[in-house]
mmCIF file of C-alpha atoms in Angstrom:
data_model
loop_
_atom_site.group_PDB
_atom_site.id
_atom_site.type_symbol
_atom_site.label_atom_id
_atom_site.label_comp_id
_atom_site.label_asym_id
_atom_site.label_seq_id
_atom_site.Cartn_x
_atom_site.Cartn_y
_atom_site.Cartn_z
ATOM 1 C CA UNK A 1 -31.391 9.580 -2.990
ATOM 2 C CA UNK A 2 -29.119 12.193 -2.953
ATOM 3 C CA UNK A 3 -26.242 12.015 -4.951
ATOM 4 C CA UNK A 4 -22.751 12.665 -3.675
ATOM 5 C CA UNK A 5 -20.359 14.968 -5.116
ATOM 6 C CA UNK A 6 -16.710 13.310 -5.610
ATOM 7 C CA UNK A 7 -13.895 15.674 -3.644
ATOM 8 C CA UNK A 8 -11.330 16.239 -5.956
ATOM 9 C CA UNK A 9 -7.999 13.708 -4.041
ATOM 10 C CA UNK A 10 -4.387 15.712 -4.997
ATOM 11 C CA UNK A 11 -1.750 13.977 -4.507
ATOM 12 C CA UNK A 12 1.981 15.474 -3.165
ATOM 13 C CA UNK A 13 4.380 13.429 -3.642
ATOM 14 C CA UNK A 14 7.797 14.091 -2.436
ATOM 15 C CA UNK A 15 11.032 11.267 -3.096
ATOM 16 C CA UNK A 16 13.614 11.456 -0.010
ATOM 17 C CA UNK A 17 16.669 9.855 -0.708
ATOM 18 C CA UNK A 18 18.720 8.886 2.128
ATOM 19 C CA UNK A 19 21.926 8.879 0.166
ATOM 20 C CA UNK A 20 21.122 12.103 -0.567
ATOM 21 C CA UNK A 21 20.755 12.648 3.155
ATOM 22 C CA UNK A 22 19.707 16.352 4.827
ATOM 23 C CA UNK A 23 20.025 19.624 3.093
ATOM 24 C CA UNK A 24 18.045 21.806 2.703
ATOM 25 C CA UNK A 25 17.096 21.908 -0.507
ATOM 26 C CA UNK A 26 15.461 18.549 1.301
ATOM 27 C CA UNK A 27 13.486 20.346 3.783
ATOM 28 C CA UNK A 28 12.393 23.444 2.154
ATOM 29 C CA UNK A 29 10.987 20.344 -0.614
ATOM 30 C CA UNK A 30 8.665 18.794 2.236
ATOM 31 C CA UNK A 31 8.124 22.119 3.402
ATOM 32 C CA UNK A 32 6.941 23.116 0.038
ATOM 33 C CA UNK A 33 4.686 20.059 -0.279
ATOM 34 C CA UNK A 34 2.999 20.734 3.672
ATOM 35 C CA UNK A 35 1.977 23.986 1.806
ATOM 36 C CA UNK A 36 0.469 23.470 -0.744
ATOM 37 C CA UNK A 37 -1.722 20.247 2.209
ATOM 38 C CA UNK A 38 -2.463 23.618 3.412
ATOM 39 C CA UNK A 39 -4.250 25.167 0.783
ATOM 40 C CA UNK A 40 -6.023 22.328 -1.235
ATOM 41 C CA UNK A 41 -9.053 21.007 -0.637
ATOM 42 C CA UNK A 42 -8.379 17.069 -0.475
ATOM 43 C CA UNK A 43 -4.738 15.536 -0.319
ATOM 44 C CA UNK A 44 -3.113 12.473 0.113
ATOM 45 C CA UNK A 45 0.982 13.382 0.773
ATOM 46 C CA UNK A 46 2.458 10.882 -0.510
ATOM 47 C CA UNK A 47 6.666 10.186 0.056
ATOM 48 C CA UNK A 48 8.622 7.367 -1.829
ATOM 49 C CA UNK A 49 11.494 6.510 -0.011
ATOM 50 C CA UNK A 50 15.336 5.846 -1.179
ATOM 51 C CA UNK A 51 17.144 4.247 1.625
ATOM 52 C CA UNK A 52 20.497 3.341 2.351
ATOM 53 C CA UNK A 53 23.391 1.595 5.100
ATOM 54 C CA UNK A 54 25.735 1.639 6.879
ATOM 55 C CA UNK A 55 26.715 5.606 7.994
ATOM 56 C CA UNK A 56 24.778 8.588 6.818
ATOM 57 C CA UNK A 57 26.481 12.343 8.087
ATOM 58 C CA UNK A 58 25.758 14.029 10.393
ATOM 59 C CA UNK A 59 23.775 17.704 10.024
ATOM 60 C CA UNK A 60 24.354 20.884 11.707
ATOM 61 C CA UNK A 61 22.602 21.379 14.633
ATOM 62 C CA UNK A 62 21.095 24.350 12.664
ATOM 63 C CA UNK A 63 20.013 21.925 9.632
ATOM 64 C CA UNK A 64 18.456 19.301 12.402
ATOM 65 C CA UNK A 65 16.301 21.568 13.672
ATOM 66 C CA UNK A 66 14.287 23.165 10.966
ATOM 67 C CA UNK A 67 13.673 18.991 10.526
ATOM 68 C CA UNK A 68 13.123 18.515 12.826
ATOM 69 C CA UNK A 69 10.586 21.569 12.720
ATOM 70 C CA UNK A 70 9.679 20.091 9.240
ATOM 71 C CA UNK A 71 8.702 16.336 9.604
ATOM 72 C CA UNK A 72 6.435 17.591 13.259
ATOM 73 C CA UNK A 73 4.854 20.430 10.706
ATOM 74 C CA UNK A 74 3.663 16.682 8.819
ATOM 75 C CA UNK A 75 2.630 14.994 11.671
ATOM 76 C CA UNK A 76 0.327 18.037 11.785
ATOM 77 C CA UNK A 77 -1.521 18.180 7.888
ATOM 78 C CA UNK A 78 -4.627 18.008 7.726
ATOM 79 C CA UNK A 79 -3.979 15.539 5.466
ATOM 80 C CA UNK A 80 -2.865 11.548 5.005
ATOM 81 C CA UNK A 81 0.623 11.023 4.748
ATOM 82 C CA UNK A 82 1.305 6.979 3.176
ATOM 83 C CA UNK A 83 5.103 6.260 2.884
ATOM 84 C CA UNK A 84 5.839 3.963 0.158
ATOM 85 C CA UNK A 85 9.192 1.971 1.314
ATOM 86 C CA UNK A 86 11.110 0.188 -1.340
ATOM 87 C CA UNK A 87 14.815 -0.397 -0.555
ATOM 88 C CA UNK A 88 16.535 -0.918 3.511
ATOM 89 C CA UNK A 89 15.338 2.601 4.893
ATOM 90 C CA UNK A 90 17.939 4.575 6.924
ATOM 91 C CA UNK A 91 18.169 8.106 7.673
ATOM 92 C CA UNK A 92 16.692 10.988 6.455
ATOM 93 C CA UNK A 93 14.117 8.771 4.643
ATOM 94 C CA UNK A 94 13.738 6.205 8.111
ATOM 95 C CA UNK A 95 12.356 10.110 9.766
ATOM 96 C CA UNK A 96 9.993 10.630 7.549
ATOM 97 C CA UNK A 97 8.036 7.500 7.257
ATOM 98 C CA UNK A 98 7.797 7.420 10.496
ATOM 99 C CA UNK A 99 6.243 10.297 10.849
ATOM 100 C CA UNK A 100 3.573 9.315 7.892
ATOM 101 C CA UNK A 101 0.013 8.348 9.081
ATOM 102 C CA UNK A 102 0.890 4.974 7.235
ATOM 103 C CA UNK A 103 3.621 2.864 5.642
ATOM 104 C CA UNK A 104 3.560 0.271 2.581
ATOM 105 C CA UNK A 105 7.525 -1.984 3.035
ATOM 106 C CA UNK A 106 8.564 -4.311 -0.257
ATOM 107 C CA UNK A 107 8.970 -6.965 2.152
ATOM 108 C CA UNK A 108 12.078 -7.037 1.166
ATOM 109 C CA UNK A 109 13.305 -3.278 3.168
ATOM 110 C CA UNK A 110 15.335 -3.086 6.938
ATOM 111 C CA UNK A 111 14.979 -0.306 8.852
ATOM 112 C CA UNK A 112 18.332 0.721 9.318
ATOM 113 C CA UNK A 113 19.353 2.862 12.099
ATOM 114 C CA UNK A 114 21.591 5.464 11.411
ATOM 115 C CA UNK A 115 24.997 5.769 12.694
ATOM 116 C CA UNK A 116 27.355 8.836 13.740
ATOM 117 C CA UNK A 117 31.176 7.636 14.449
ATOM 118 C CA UNK A 118 30.323 3.613 15.435
ATOM 119 C CA UNK A 119 26.925 4.433 17.321
ATOM 120 C CA UNK A 120 23.424 4.676 16.834
ATOM 121 C CA UNK A 121 22.955 8.390 15.801
ATOM 122 C CA UNK A 122 19.836 9.120 18.600
ATOM 123 C CA UNK A 123 17.379 10.949 16.627
ATOM 124 C CA UNK A 124 13.687 11.233 16.233
ATOM 125 C CA UNK A 125 13.094 7.804 14.589
ATOM 126 C CA UNK A 126 13.841 6.430 17.392
ATOM 127 C CA UNK A 127 10.806 8.248 19.792
ATOM 128 C CA UNK A 128 7.839 7.229 16.645
ATOM 129 C CA UNK A 129 9.426 3.631 16.608
ATOM 130 C CA UNK A 130 8.838 3.421 20.497
ATOM 131 C CA UNK A 131 5.515 5.202 20.335
ATOM 132 C CA UNK A 132 4.396 3.354 17.444
ATOM 133 C CA UNK A 133 5.622 -0.413 19.027
ATOM 134 C CA UNK A 134 7.979 -1.443 21.874
ATOM 135 C CA UNK A 135 8.171 -5.023 20.348
ATOM 136 C CA UNK A 136 10.651 -6.811 20.431
ATOM 137 C CA UNK A 137 12.327 -5.423 16.778
ATOM 138 C CA UNK A 138 12.021 -2.145 18.010
ATOM 139 C CA UNK A 139 13.419 -2.454 21.500
ATOM 140 C CA UNK A 140 16.728 -4.004 19.381
ATOM 141 C CA UNK A 141 16.633 -1.203 16.412
ATOM 142 C CA UNK A 142 16.397 1.723 19.528
ATOM 143 C CA UNK A 143 19.231 0.492 21.679
ATOM 144 C CA UNK A 144 21.161 -1.614 19.869
ATOM 145 C CA UNK A 145 20.439 0.054 15.876
ATOM 146 C CA UNK A 146 19.904 -3.761 14.315
ATOM 147 C CA UNK A 147 18.639 -3.737 11.534
ATOM 148 C CA UNK A 148 13.981 -4.334 11.735
ATOM 149 C CA UNK A 149 13.571 -6.613 8.622
ATOM 150 C CA UNK A 150 10.339 -5.624 6.282
ATOM 151 C CA UNK A 151 8.333 -9.277 8.039
ATOM 152 C CA UNK A 152 9.612 -7.859 11.598
ATOM 153 C CA UNK A 153 8.311 -4.454 10.915
ATOM 154 C CA UNK A 154 4.752 -6.000 10.427
ATOM 155 C CA UNK A 155 4.485 -8.202 12.471
ATOM 156 C CA UNK A 156 5.457 -5.428 15.340
ATOM 157 C CA UNK A 157 3.424 -2.238 13.944
ATOM 158 C CA UNK A 158 5.909 -0.123 12.425
ATOM 159 C CA UNK A 159 4.418 -0.790 9.071
ATOM 160 C CA UNK A 160 1.035 -1.215 7.863
ATOM 161 C CA UNK A 161 1.677 -3.384 4.978
ATOM 162 C CA UNK A 162 3.076 -5.130 2.523
ATOM 163 C CA UNK A 163 3.559 -4.769 -1.216
ATOM 164 C CA UNK A 164 5.882 -5.880 -3.786
ATOM 165 C CA UNK A 165 5.080 -2.818 -4.993
ATOM 166 C CA UNK A 166 4.851 0.265 -1.987
ATOM 167 C CA UNK A 167 4.651 3.108 -4.724
ATOM 168 C CA UNK A 168 1.086 0.923 -6.060
ATOM 169 C CA UNK A 169 0.103 0.260 -2.525
ATOM 170 C CA UNK A 170 0.774 3.998 -1.887
ATOM 171 C CA UNK A 171 -1.750 4.832 -5.338
ATOM 172 C CA UNK A 172 -4.371 2.504 -4.029
ATOM 173 C CA UNK A 173 -5.143 4.060 -0.824
ATOM 174 C CA UNK A 174 -5.523 7.427 -2.207
ATOM 175 C CA UNK A 175 -8.966 7.893 -2.599
ATOM 176 C CA UNK A 176 -9.613 6.586 0.171
ATOM 177 C CA UNK A 177 -6.764 8.436 3.059
ATOM 178 C CA UNK A 178 -8.159 10.869 1.243
ATOM 179 C CA UNK A 179 -11.614 10.696 3.309
ATOM 180 C CA UNK A 180 -9.569 11.666 6.792
ATOM 181 C CA UNK A 181 -8.611 15.679 4.982
ATOM 182 C CA UNK A 182 -9.514 18.679 7.686
ATOM 183 C CA UNK A 183 -8.650 19.517 11.150
ATOM 184 C CA UNK A 184 -10.544 16.537 12.582
ATOM 185 C CA UNK A 185 -7.544 14.925 11.535
ATOM 186 C CA UNK A 186 -5.140 16.734 13.529
ATOM 187 C CA UNK A 187 -7.188 16.780 16.112
ATOM 188 C CA UNK A 188 -7.683 12.632 16.171
ATOM 189 C CA UNK A 189 -4.051 12.357 15.528
ATOM 190 C CA UNK A 190 -3.158 14.164 18.784
ATOM 191 C CA UNK A 191 -6.239 12.436 20.709
ATOM 192 C CA UNK A 192 -3.734 9.261 19.360
ATOM 193 C CA UNK A 193 -0.561 10.334 20.545
ATOM 194 C CA UNK A 194 -1.826 11.792 23.331
ATOM 195 C CA UNK A 195 1.097 14.888 24.999
ATOM 196 C CA UNK A 196 2.745 17.392 23.130
ATOM 197 C CA UNK A 197 5.161 18.484 25.738
ATOM 198 C CA UNK A 198 5.619 14.621 25.950
ATOM 199 C CA UNK A 199 7.362 15.338 22.365
ATOM 200 C CA UNK A 200 8.950 18.772 22.785
ATOM 201 C CA UNK A 201 10.468 16.582 25.740
ATOM 202 C CA UNK A 202 12.318 14.603 24.249
ATOM 203 C CA UNK A 203 12.639 16.584 21.218
ATOM 204 C CA UNK A 204 14.996 18.968 23.506
ATOM 205 C CA UNK A 205 16.766 15.182 24.241
ATOM 206 C CA UNK A 206 16.793 14.467 20.475
ATOM 207 C CA UNK A 207 18.846 17.487 20.377
ATOM 208 C CA UNK A 208 20.613 17.514 23.293
ATOM 209 C CA UNK A 209 22.263 13.458 22.901
ATOM 210 C CA UNK A 210 23.109 14.504 18.518
ATOM 211 C CA UNK A 211 24.852 18.097 19.815
ATOM 212 C CA UNK A 212 27.458 15.410 22.247
ATOM 213 C CA UNK A 213 27.733 13.042 19.299
ATOM 214 C CA UNK A 214 28.685 15.795 17.030
ATOM 215 C CA UNK A 215 30.856 17.040 19.618
ATOM 216 C CA UNK A 216 33.174 13.568 19.739
ATOM 217 C CA UNK A 217 32.331 13.240 16.089
ATOM 218 C CA UNK A 218 34.908 15.484 16.000
ATOM 219 C CA UNK A 219 36.951 15.423 18.819
ATOM 220 C CA UNK A 220 37.744 12.263 16.881
#
């Protein structure tokens, strides 16, 4: 009988607090986790998201572009990622959670679309939510900014699991998700999501829409 050697799993954790907003420090932190995941022989990235509700200060376009770049890098890692979602999930927390491979949410978590100058912020979280589900809750959130409760998000496929202790739920998954490490994981994601050109087209539209929102906010 062949005895298989268990590979050690490196758990790379990063906290993402929406109340702190989008900063260069956050981008550097997530980028550093991506560096470590790419260098590891077996890793799982755990995103511990803390949310905020209501208005989230909009970043400048240069910072926003860098943030989307690091999220895209997170999505293409040779390592699985899991989001442990506690509290309301908005802003950068929602951005990161929607980019993860697997989402564990507290039963009282709400997915909350951020606003700027009274209108829904046209972030790429909307694109990712639409890719995950076009059921009623996701559609109403994307179009009208209506919050999505945990039960609705689970039913719509926006989260994969509900848990009173999301971080513990994420920890339980580490051994299983580590089995997907490697270049083939990124290839399977591409097969699942389809055209890169479609993403790049959505990204261009997102940045243009965000720029218009920022200009309108500056003129008020």
